């Protein structure tokens, strides 16, 4: 219910349409009951052969009643559907806005298909929340109460019977089904997410699955996920139908009871026989408003689950919300003091008591064995994850007090894997909309991509670019982005030695006064760095200038010697 409260607060933005749809729904309900009442009365009156003008008057009343019923039903449909669609769009905007602000690491906790199912499917399920969860009980209770008030002028016995009917069909049976519904394992939402995850993986991994001849096995998993989803749907539908039938059955029992009690009251002269047909017709119609309650438990349960699954995705990072300090303009300094970090759900620490001091405007290289935690350190700098222990400051400001967005705005980043999108070369520079094509062409020339024009197409994930071209395009992307802190994770690993040297020269030119942190496996060109940090198993084992580390004759020296021997071989 806690999750639904947030959803309700988003939905309540559409107050006007909600109020209007309830109002018109009530009018339509009352008009329908009155119409049936008038019909019942008319039938009885007709049997007594009244004067023609009485009959004409009554037929006119029935006609007017049907016009009111039709127009108010139209108004109800119009406003309730308009409210539903606007709520759907409000919900979409609400979740996209929240997702946009989230750290990428939070999104990465979800498999992409699951995330898609949540953002699209679960948001869509919530459109039923107003129409099938909030609206039916309001309408049922208001129409029932008005009808009971009217009937109380004729027979208290019938009022009691209908009140029992209202409680049984509107509350007892739905509550009983709600309990059963909760006990049902799985749920449509979960199965749909699993199915969507399998489909996404099937598409994304199609090439690898085909080459490794695993397509059939994956297809079997896909079919199993689809069957489970269909089965869940079937179970849910059958539950609704069962609930519906029992509800309808109960309302008929009440109806027969009304007829029996009414008959007895007429026979014992406690009720004028002319009203019997009217009372029965009213009872017949009023139960129409408790039938939608059959689906109430299913939709309530689904809405609650969908809201909770969405809340899981966008649950807030409190520390980030309270942050207010902006990073200073210009080159940034970085200080880490005994920082520890463990990936969520992992027992082993990836960063173990790292302390370092990077001065503003200095050029720093991080080297070390594969898996030693170099990339993780960059991710911590980008606030993609929160540190578990220690202190971490950027230009003196504790990282807890800086919004991740603020760090990203001040940073030029090249990661090991850079994402490219279907579009043009210029689109993929990401921050180049304002640039003229000539400027883009000049930039491409700088990163040695002059064989591309700004308008050349790029396929999804940069499929039509070589590894080295992707890295040079990522370099161009970093060049056009704002910021004075460069975080580069093996930005030239796919380039030949000559091109790599030229790229480093370009970087030197552009980052003269900026702070640069470069993760690299290759040790050539590190002589120019102010500081070299050597990492092993999540710890800093050596730290100093190139000369200092060479003199120290330690791990870095050995690495350098090893690289020299490999080159000579
Ligand atoms: N998302 C993650 N969840 C759990 N463990 C992770 C995650 N990402 C990385 N690791 C683990 O953290 C350790 C450090 O990884 P990291 O990528 O920082 O190493 P690295 O020094 O950059 O390696 P390389 O030079 O191969 O890129 C590795 O043991 C890796 O398995």
XYZ file of C-alpha atoms and ligand atoms in Angstrom:
600
model
C 0.000 0.000 0.000
C 2.960 2.322 0.739
C 4.042 2.154 -2.920
C 0.493 2.872 -4.079
C 0.394 6.071 -2.008
C 3.124 7.577 -4.192
C 1.254 6.492 -7.317
C -1.966 7.989 -5.963
C -0.197 11.311 -5.394
C 0.862 11.314 -9.080
C -2.622 10.262 -10.201
C -4.357 12.909 -8.132
C -2.956 15.594 -10.404
C -6.004 14.828 -12.600
C -8.506 15.827 -9.891
C -10.913 17.610 -12.220
C -11.451 14.686 -14.595
C -11.628 12.237 -11.685
C -14.357 14.273 -9.971
C -16.255 14.741 -13.234
C -16.122 11.055 -14.130
C -17.365 10.056 -10.652
C -20.132 12.652 -10.922
C -21.259 11.507 -14.379
C -20.865 7.847 -13.386
C -23.128 8.463 -10.389
C -25.651 10.277 -12.579
C -25.611 7.438 -15.129
C -26.042 4.874 -12.341
C -28.938 6.690 -10.733
C -30.543 7.340 -14.142
C -30.333 3.610 -14.934
C -31.902 2.647 -11.603
C -34.659 5.272 -12.087
C -35.274 4.062 -15.609
C -35.762 0.493 -14.427
C -37.947 1.731 -11.570
C -40.102 3.741 -13.973
C -40.336 0.712 -16.296
C -41.445 -1.545 -13.470
C -44.015 0.979 -12.343
C -45.215 1.499 -15.922
C -45.743 -2.256 -16.442
C -47.805 -2.496 -13.249
C -49.780 0.658 -14.014
C -50.498 -0.517 -17.560
C -52.101 -3.674 -16.153
C -54.579 -1.460 -14.252
C -55.624 0.287 -17.514
C -55.074 3.906 -16.387
C -56.107 6.897 -18.576
C -53.953 7.290 -21.717
C -52.421 10.586 -20.591
C -50.979 8.850 -17.494
C -49.346 6.237 -19.715
C -48.054 8.907 -22.140
C -46.611 10.881 -19.208
C -44.881 7.814 -17.864
C -43.465 6.819 -21.256
C -42.126 10.397 -21.566
C -40.449 10.066 -18.151
C -38.852 6.779 -19.276
C -37.644 8.434 -22.505
C -36.160 11.406 -20.626
C -34.532 8.962 -18.200
C -32.893 7.076 -21.081
C -31.587 10.310 -22.599
C -30.104 11.374 -19.253
C -28.632 7.921 -18.786
C -27.052 7.892 -22.279
C -25.563 11.386 -22.004
C -24.226 10.895 -18.496
C -22.761 7.501 -19.502
C -21.037 9.298 -22.400
C -19.719 11.967 -20.002
C -18.518 9.287 -17.595
C -16.662 7.388 -20.354
C -15.176 10.589 -21.739
C -13.872 11.926 -18.420
C -12.801 8.596 -16.952
C -10.847 7.631 -20.070
C -9.360 11.077 -20.418
C -8.320 10.917 -16.754
C -6.832 7.436 -17.298
C -4.775 8.420 -20.326
C -3.533 11.634 -18.727
C -2.624 9.645 -15.607
C -0.749 7.184 -17.786
C 1.213 9.989 -19.365
C 1.836 11.625 -15.931
C 3.106 8.294 -14.627
C 5.407 7.821 -17.612
C 6.851 11.316 -17.179
C 7.229 10.749 -13.409
C 9.216 7.533 -13.869
C 11.331 8.765 -16.775
C 12.251 11.902 -14.811
C 13.282 9.794 -11.843
C 15.213 7.311 -13.988
C 17.032 10.124 -15.771
C 18.481 11.317 -12.458
C 19.610 7.877 -11.368
C 23.219 6.723 -11.271
C 23.952 4.370 -14.214
C 25.045 1.674 -11.744
C 21.503 1.559 -10.309
C 20.058 0.863 -13.749
C 22.723 -1.764 -14.388
C 21.399 -3.772 -11.428
C 18.454 -4.733 -13.627
C 18.564 -6.939 -16.697
C 17.597 -4.786 -19.672
C 14.477 -6.816 -20.564
C 13.286 -6.654 -16.974
C 13.813 -2.905 -16.908
C 11.873 -2.529 -20.154
C 9.020 -4.640 -18.765
C 8.908 -2.454 -15.675
C 9.075 0.891 -17.438
C 6.606 -0.018 -20.186
C 4.463 -2.889 -18.864
C 4.167 -2.005 -15.196
C 3.444 1.640 -15.913
C 0.765 0.476 -18.336
C -0.774 -1.833 -15.695
C -1.183 1.154 -13.424
C -3.602 2.697 -15.898
C -6.154 0.195 -14.487
C -5.666 1.560 -10.999
C -8.203 4.358 -11.352
C -10.695 2.622 -13.685
C -10.758 -0.772 -11.991
C -9.604 -0.188 -8.419
C -10.573 3.299 -7.251
C -13.637 4.002 -9.340
C -15.895 0.874 -8.946
C -16.213 0.930 -5.109
C -16.980 4.679 -5.072
C -19.683 4.265 -7.682
C -21.097 1.112 -6.150
C -21.435 2.609 -2.658
C -22.921 5.943 -3.800
C -25.478 4.407 -6.194
C -26.416 1.709 -3.677
C -26.891 4.190 -0.842
C -29.098 6.471 -2.920
C -31.187 3.498 -4.071
C -31.511 2.202 -0.506
C -32.661 5.632 0.639
C -35.360 5.646 -2.072
C -36.475 2.096 -1.271
C -36.672 2.855 2.451
C -39.926 4.736 1.655
C -41.451 1.437 0.476
C -39.961 -1.468 2.423
C -37.324 -1.691 5.173
C -37.144 -5.479 4.634
C -36.048 -4.983 1.028
C -33.536 -2.345 2.141
C -32.040 -4.833 4.624
C -31.854 -7.525 1.941
C -30.146 -5.200 -0.535
C -27.715 -4.004 2.146
C -26.768 -7.629 2.764
C -26.401 -8.004 -1.020
C -24.151 -4.956 -1.192
C -21.912 -6.218 1.614
C -21.702 -9.741 0.180
C -21.138 -8.875 -3.500
C -19.220 -5.654 -2.986
C -16.966 -6.560 -0.082
C -17.118 -10.135 1.251
C -16.684 -12.016 -2.055
C -14.001 -9.616 -3.444
C -12.112 -9.756 -0.105
C -12.222 -13.554 -0.131
C -10.871 -13.554 -3.709
C -8.259 -10.973 -2.827
C -6.875 -13.396 -0.237
C -6.763 -16.179 -2.811
C -5.212 -13.859 -5.367
C -2.399 -12.935 -2.994
C -1.680 -16.602 -2.407
C -1.232 -17.213 -6.144
C 2.483 -17.559 -6.769
C 4.350 -15.585 -9.406
C 2.034 -13.101 -10.998
C 1.640 -11.757 -14.495
C 4.081 -8.894 -13.936
C 6.962 -11.153 -12.907
C 6.362 -13.621 -15.738
C 6.103 -10.820 -18.276
C 9.412 -9.405 -17.019
C 11.065 -12.824 -17.338
C 9.681 -13.255 -20.838
C 10.766 -9.768 -21.855
C 14.260 -10.442 -20.442
C 14.563 -13.667 -22.437
C 13.395 -11.953 -25.646
C 15.850 -9.054 -25.187
C 18.745 -11.422 -24.519
C 17.767 -13.543 -27.484
C 17.928 -10.515 -29.784
C 21.062 -9.007 -28.242
C 22.955 -12.266 -28.194
C 21.623 -13.651 -31.493
C 25.033 -13.593 -33.233
C 26.927 -15.274 -30.374
C 24.168 -17.836 -29.817
C 24.201 -18.706 -33.532
C 28.010 -19.023 -33.709
C 28.113 -21.126 -30.538
C 25.135 -23.161 -31.807
C 23.125 -22.464 -28.674
C 20.170 -20.858 -30.411
C 17.887 -23.869 -29.958
C 18.601 -24.087 -26.219
C 17.896 -20.392 -25.784
C 14.713 -20.745 -27.853
C 13.518 -23.476 -25.495
C 14.025 -21.114 -22.543
C 12.185 -18.428 -24.464
C 9.223 -20.725 -25.160
C 9.167 -21.858 -21.514
C 9.081 -18.207 -20.394
C 6.307 -17.475 -22.888
C 4.282 -20.517 -21.689
C 4.675 -19.436 -18.062
C 3.473 -15.939 -18.971
C 0.438 -17.289 -20.899
C -0.368 -19.681 -18.027
C -0.221 -16.818 -15.533
C -2.628 -14.856 -17.735
C -4.962 -17.829 -18.001
C -4.945 -18.347 -14.223
C -5.696 -14.711 -13.620
C -8.505 -14.597 -16.200
C -10.073 -17.725 -14.802
C -9.909 -16.224 -11.290
C -11.732 -13.109 -12.507
C -14.376 -15.186 -14.301
C -14.897 -17.393 -11.259
C -15.222 -14.341 -9.033
C -17.599 -12.780 -11.516
C -19.854 -15.869 -11.655
C -19.987 -16.258 -7.869
C -20.709 -12.554 -7.487
C -23.479 -12.743 -10.067
C -24.871 -15.914 -8.451
C -24.998 -14.162 -5.054
C -26.769 -11.152 -6.559
C -29.412 -13.448 -8.135
C -30.026 -15.161 -4.789
C -30.613 -11.720 -3.235
C -32.859 -10.792 -6.143
C -35.046 -13.908 -5.705
C -35.165 -13.157 -1.994
C -36.343 -9.601 -2.751
C -39.076 -11.052 -4.958
C -40.099 -13.565 -2.283
C -40.100 -10.959 0.529
C -41.882 -8.437 -1.728
C -44.519 -11.077 -2.602
C -45.036 -11.839 1.071
C -45.362 -8.111 1.923
C -47.967 -7.634 -0.845
C -49.886 -10.747 0.262
C -49.902 -9.522 3.872
C -51.013 -6.025 2.750
C -47.855 -4.376 3.999
C -46.891 -3.190 0.502
C -49.008 -1.936 -2.382
C -48.741 -4.564 -5.166
C -48.227 -1.827 -7.780
C -44.709 -1.207 -6.430
C -43.535 -4.826 -6.501
C -42.367 -4.835 -10.138
C -40.622 -1.482 -9.540
C -38.741 -2.814 -6.491
C -37.671 -5.981 -8.332
C -36.497 -3.976 -11.367
C -34.501 -1.623 -9.118
C -32.867 -4.571 -7.341
C -32.037 -6.151 -10.700
C -30.263 -3.012 -11.881
C -28.500 -1.911 -8.743
C -26.387 -5.077 -8.642
C -24.825 -4.067 -11.975
C -22.682 -1.738 -9.906
C -21.263 -4.457 -7.733
C -20.278 -6.743 -10.667
C -17.102 -4.751 -11.542
C -15.969 -5.499 -7.982
C -15.295 -9.040 -9.231
C -12.154 -7.815 -10.948
C -11.170 -5.543 -8.056
C -8.817 -7.978 -6.228
C -6.910 -8.881 -9.398
C -6.414 -5.273 -10.420
C -5.627 -4.151 -6.892
C -3.004 -6.858 -6.514
C -1.540 -6.093 -9.942
C -1.417 -2.362 -9.272
C 0.310 -2.911 -5.956
C 2.900 -5.212 -7.491
C 3.485 -2.929 -10.460
C 3.918 0.066 -8.141
C 6.330 -1.831 -5.930
C 8.378 -3.078 -8.928
C 8.600 0.474 -10.258
C 9.497 1.817 -6.843
C 12.333 -0.744 -6.714
C 13.811 0.882 -9.804
C 13.441 4.498 -8.775
C 13.932 4.201 -5.009
C 15.787 7.310 -4.035
C 19.423 7.769 -3.235
C 18.869 9.927 -0.143
C 22.393 11.233 0.192
C 22.267 12.586 -3.350
C 18.997 14.403 -2.706
C 20.340 16.316 0.248
C 23.458 17.494 -1.597
C 23.700 21.113 -2.425
C 27.377 21.973 -2.879
C 28.459 22.778 -6.431
C 31.932 21.864 -7.633
C 34.210 24.838 -8.299
C 34.909 25.777 -11.920
C 38.342 24.908 -13.322
C 40.642 21.935 -12.734
C 39.661 19.704 -9.824
C 41.767 18.039 -7.141
C 40.964 14.593 -5.731
C 41.719 13.223 -2.279
C 40.989 9.699 -1.104
C 41.659 8.688 2.477
C 41.439 4.988 3.387
C 38.631 4.331 0.946
C 37.024 0.883 0.963
C 34.500 -0.336 -1.568
C 32.610 -3.568 -2.156
C 30.208 -4.103 -5.087
C 26.596 -4.579 -3.942
C 26.022 -8.221 -3.063
C 29.760 -9.079 -3.121
C 31.629 -10.318 -0.063
C 35.090 -9.388 -1.339
C 36.262 -5.764 -1.199
C 37.342 -4.444 -4.605
C 38.997 -1.303 -3.225
C 40.858 -1.875 0.034
C 41.982 1.166 1.999
C 43.080 3.365 -0.918
C 44.559 6.769 -0.044
C 45.782 9.176 -2.703
C 46.154 12.835 -3.427
C 45.740 14.145 -6.963
C 46.503 17.849 -7.327
C 44.390 20.101 -9.532
C 45.831 20.186 -13.045
C 48.121 17.177 -12.526
C 48.427 14.254 -14.924
C 48.098 10.875 -13.263
C 48.314 7.339 -14.617
C 46.877 4.289 -12.888
C 48.494 1.012 -13.850
C 48.338 -2.518 -12.478
C 47.285 -6.087 -13.154
C 43.957 -6.899 -14.730
C 41.217 -6.972 -12.097
C 43.239 -4.884 -9.617
C 40.450 -2.289 -9.343
C 41.582 0.495 -11.716
C 38.267 0.890 -13.551
C 36.379 0.581 -10.279
C 38.346 3.527 -8.910
C 37.252 5.615 -11.933
C 33.646 4.545 -11.366
C 33.894 5.720 -7.756
C 35.229 9.065 -9.011
C 32.191 9.280 -11.271
C 29.960 8.471 -8.280
C 28.537 5.522 -10.145
C 28.852 3.677 -6.825
C 29.049 4.897 -3.226
C 32.147 4.161 -1.152
C 31.599 1.991 1.930
C 34.274 3.465 4.189
C 36.851 6.251 4.261
C 36.745 9.800 3.002
C 36.624 10.960 -0.594
C 36.814 14.622 -1.596
C 36.766 16.439 -4.911
C 38.370 19.881 -4.611
C 37.832 19.658 -0.865
C 34.109 18.836 -1.078
C 33.084 15.448 0.400
C 31.648 13.310 -2.397
C 28.474 12.737 -0.355
C 27.766 16.451 -0.750
C 28.160 16.537 -4.511
C 25.426 15.521 -6.891
C 26.526 12.895 -9.395
C 25.118 15.116 -12.189
C 27.493 17.856 -11.057
C 30.492 15.508 -11.331
C 29.430 14.301 -14.781
C 29.033 17.898 -15.955
C 32.655 18.613 -14.968
C 34.150 15.453 -16.430
C 35.303 14.250 -19.831
C 35.071 10.480 -19.815
C 36.272 7.691 -22.070
C 35.387 4.286 -20.670
C 36.653 0.884 -21.827
C 33.362 0.222 -23.578
C 31.795 3.285 -25.183
C 28.226 3.170 -26.359
C 27.411 4.320 -29.882
C 23.932 4.876 -31.185
C 22.196 4.448 -34.484
C 22.474 7.862 -36.182
C 25.243 9.932 -37.751
C 28.846 10.546 -36.713
C 27.802 14.014 -35.546
C 24.894 12.613 -33.485
C 27.340 10.282 -31.774
C 29.498 13.137 -30.569
C 26.526 13.719 -28.254
C 27.221 17.383 -27.477
C 27.745 18.656 -30.997
C 24.243 19.806 -32.060
C 25.359 23.433 -31.959
C 28.481 22.783 -34.024
C 28.670 23.476 -37.758
C 29.521 20.540 -40.000
C 32.844 22.224 -40.866
C 33.795 22.340 -37.171
C 32.839 18.687 -36.768
C 34.889 17.808 -39.860
C 37.888 19.657 -38.357
C 37.456 17.727 -35.095
C 37.274 14.433 -37.000
C 40.503 15.359 -38.755
C 42.159 15.952 -35.370
C 41.243 12.458 -34.148
C 42.292 11.012 -37.520
C 38.779 10.152 -38.637
C 38.826 12.443 -41.669
C 37.655 9.526 -43.833
C 34.237 10.065 -42.207
C 31.965 13.017 -42.838
C 29.795 14.374 -39.991
C 26.693 12.983 -41.705
C 28.006 9.453 -42.286
C 25.774 6.820 -40.673
C 26.655 4.926 -37.517
C 24.873 1.625 -36.885
C 23.525 0.544 -33.500
C 26.394 -0.093 -31.028
C 28.779 1.323 -33.685
C 28.703 -2.000 -35.584
C 30.132 -0.350 -38.722
C 33.158 1.117 -36.894
C 36.417 -0.636 -36.085
C 37.600 -0.862 -32.472
C 40.198 1.863 -33.054
C 37.679 4.097 -34.866
C 35.297 3.775 -31.942
C 38.042 4.853 -29.550
C 38.948 7.868 -31.699
C 35.281 8.816 -31.958
C 35.085 8.527 -28.151
C 38.114 10.833 -27.950
C 36.347 13.358 -30.214
C 33.274 13.041 -27.996
C 35.390 13.854 -24.926
C 36.977 16.816 -26.726
C 33.623 18.479 -27.402
C 32.281 17.856 -23.913
C 32.634 20.468 -21.176
C 34.701 19.830 -18.023
C 38.210 20.061 -16.630
C 38.610 16.551 -15.279
C 39.553 13.810 -17.743
C 38.843 10.221 -16.733
C 40.254 7.897 -19.356
C 40.028 4.119 -19.058
C 42.375 2.557 -21.603
C 41.290 5.026 -24.281
C 43.836 3.817 -26.827
C 43.957 0.051 -26.228
C 42.817 -0.722 -29.814
C 45.140 1.770 -31.502
C 48.532 1.055 -33.060
C 51.542 2.556 -31.268
C 51.961 5.515 -33.663
C 48.327 6.552 -33.591
C 48.347 6.122 -29.812
C 51.265 8.546 -29.487
C 49.492 11.103 -31.682
C 46.310 10.772 -29.600
C 48.290 11.356 -26.395
C 49.801 14.470 -27.992
C 46.329 15.697 -28.856
C 45.254 15.055 -25.276
C 48.283 16.971 -23.942
C 47.358 19.918 -26.167
C 43.740 20.001 -25.003
C 44.210 19.167 -21.331
C 47.163 21.440 -20.534
C 45.730 22.849 -17.316
C 43.135 20.103 -16.674
C 43.352 17.224 -14.244
C 43.880 13.980 -16.158
C 43.524 10.462 -14.765
C 44.479 7.784 -17.240
C 44.096 4.048 -16.684
C 46.485 2.183 -18.921
C 48.007 -1.238 -19.439
C 50.696 0.093 -21.736
C 53.547 1.820 -19.960
C 54.956 3.747 -22.916
C 54.534 7.519 -22.722
C 54.064 7.512 -18.945
C 57.350 9.380 -18.461
C 55.441 12.647 -18.899
C 52.973 11.885 -16.123
C 53.274 13.793 -12.824
C 52.230 10.769 -10.826
C 51.903 7.052 -11.473
C 49.758 4.926 -9.203
C 50.320 1.169 -9.232
C 47.410 -0.981 -8.040
C 47.238 -4.608 -7.049
C 44.277 -6.489 -5.534
C 42.411 -3.270 -4.767
C 45.371 -1.566 -3.025
C 47.895 1.060 -4.063
C 51.253 -0.650 -3.883
C 53.401 2.086 -5.460
C 52.894 5.803 -6.026
C 55.304 8.375 -7.446
C 56.760 9.900 -10.597
C 58.131 7.736 -13.409
C 61.737 8.297 -12.261
C 60.898 7.616 -8.618
C 59.227 4.316 -9.470
C 62.063 3.232 -11.754
C 64.612 4.005 -9.013
C 62.474 2.170 -6.453
C 63.076 -0.970 -8.524
C 59.689 -2.398 -7.508
C 56.552 -3.664 -9.263
C 56.424 -0.837 -11.825
C 60.092 -1.328 -12.697
C 59.454 -5.047 -13.261
C 56.400 -4.285 -15.415
C 58.444 -1.862 -17.494
C 61.207 -4.438 -17.922
C 58.644 -7.065 -18.913
C 57.133 -4.731 -21.516
C 60.622 -3.980 -22.893
C 61.369 -7.718 -23.236
C 58.062 -8.356 -25.022
C 58.798 -5.518 -27.486
C 62.295 -6.917 -28.132
C 60.902 -10.415 -28.740
N 29.712 -4.780 -11.374
C 30.535 -5.573 -10.692
N 30.061 -6.374 -9.730
C 30.880 -7.181 -9.011
N 32.215 -7.233 -9.195
C 32.751 -6.455 -10.140
C 31.946 -5.587 -10.943
N 32.750 -4.933 -11.806
C 34.007 -5.375 -11.562
N 34.014 -6.278 -10.562
C 35.170 -6.969 -9.987
O 36.024 -5.969 -9.411
C 37.376 -6.296 -9.624
C 38.097 -5.088 -10.220
O 37.568 -4.831 -11.517
P 38.083 -3.606 -12.389
O 37.267 -3.597 -13.640
O 38.101 -2.411 -11.560
O 39.561 -4.063 -12.699
P 40.643 -3.393 -13.648
O 41.851 -3.245 -12.836
O 40.103 -2.188 -14.314
O 40.803 -4.581 -14.704
P 41.183 -4.515 -16.267
O 42.561 -3.996 -16.338
O 41.067 -5.949 -16.679
O 40.177 -3.634 -16.917
C 37.392 -7.516 -10.527
O 37.725 -8.630 -9.725
C 35.987 -7.638 -11.062
O 35.596 -8.972 -11.171
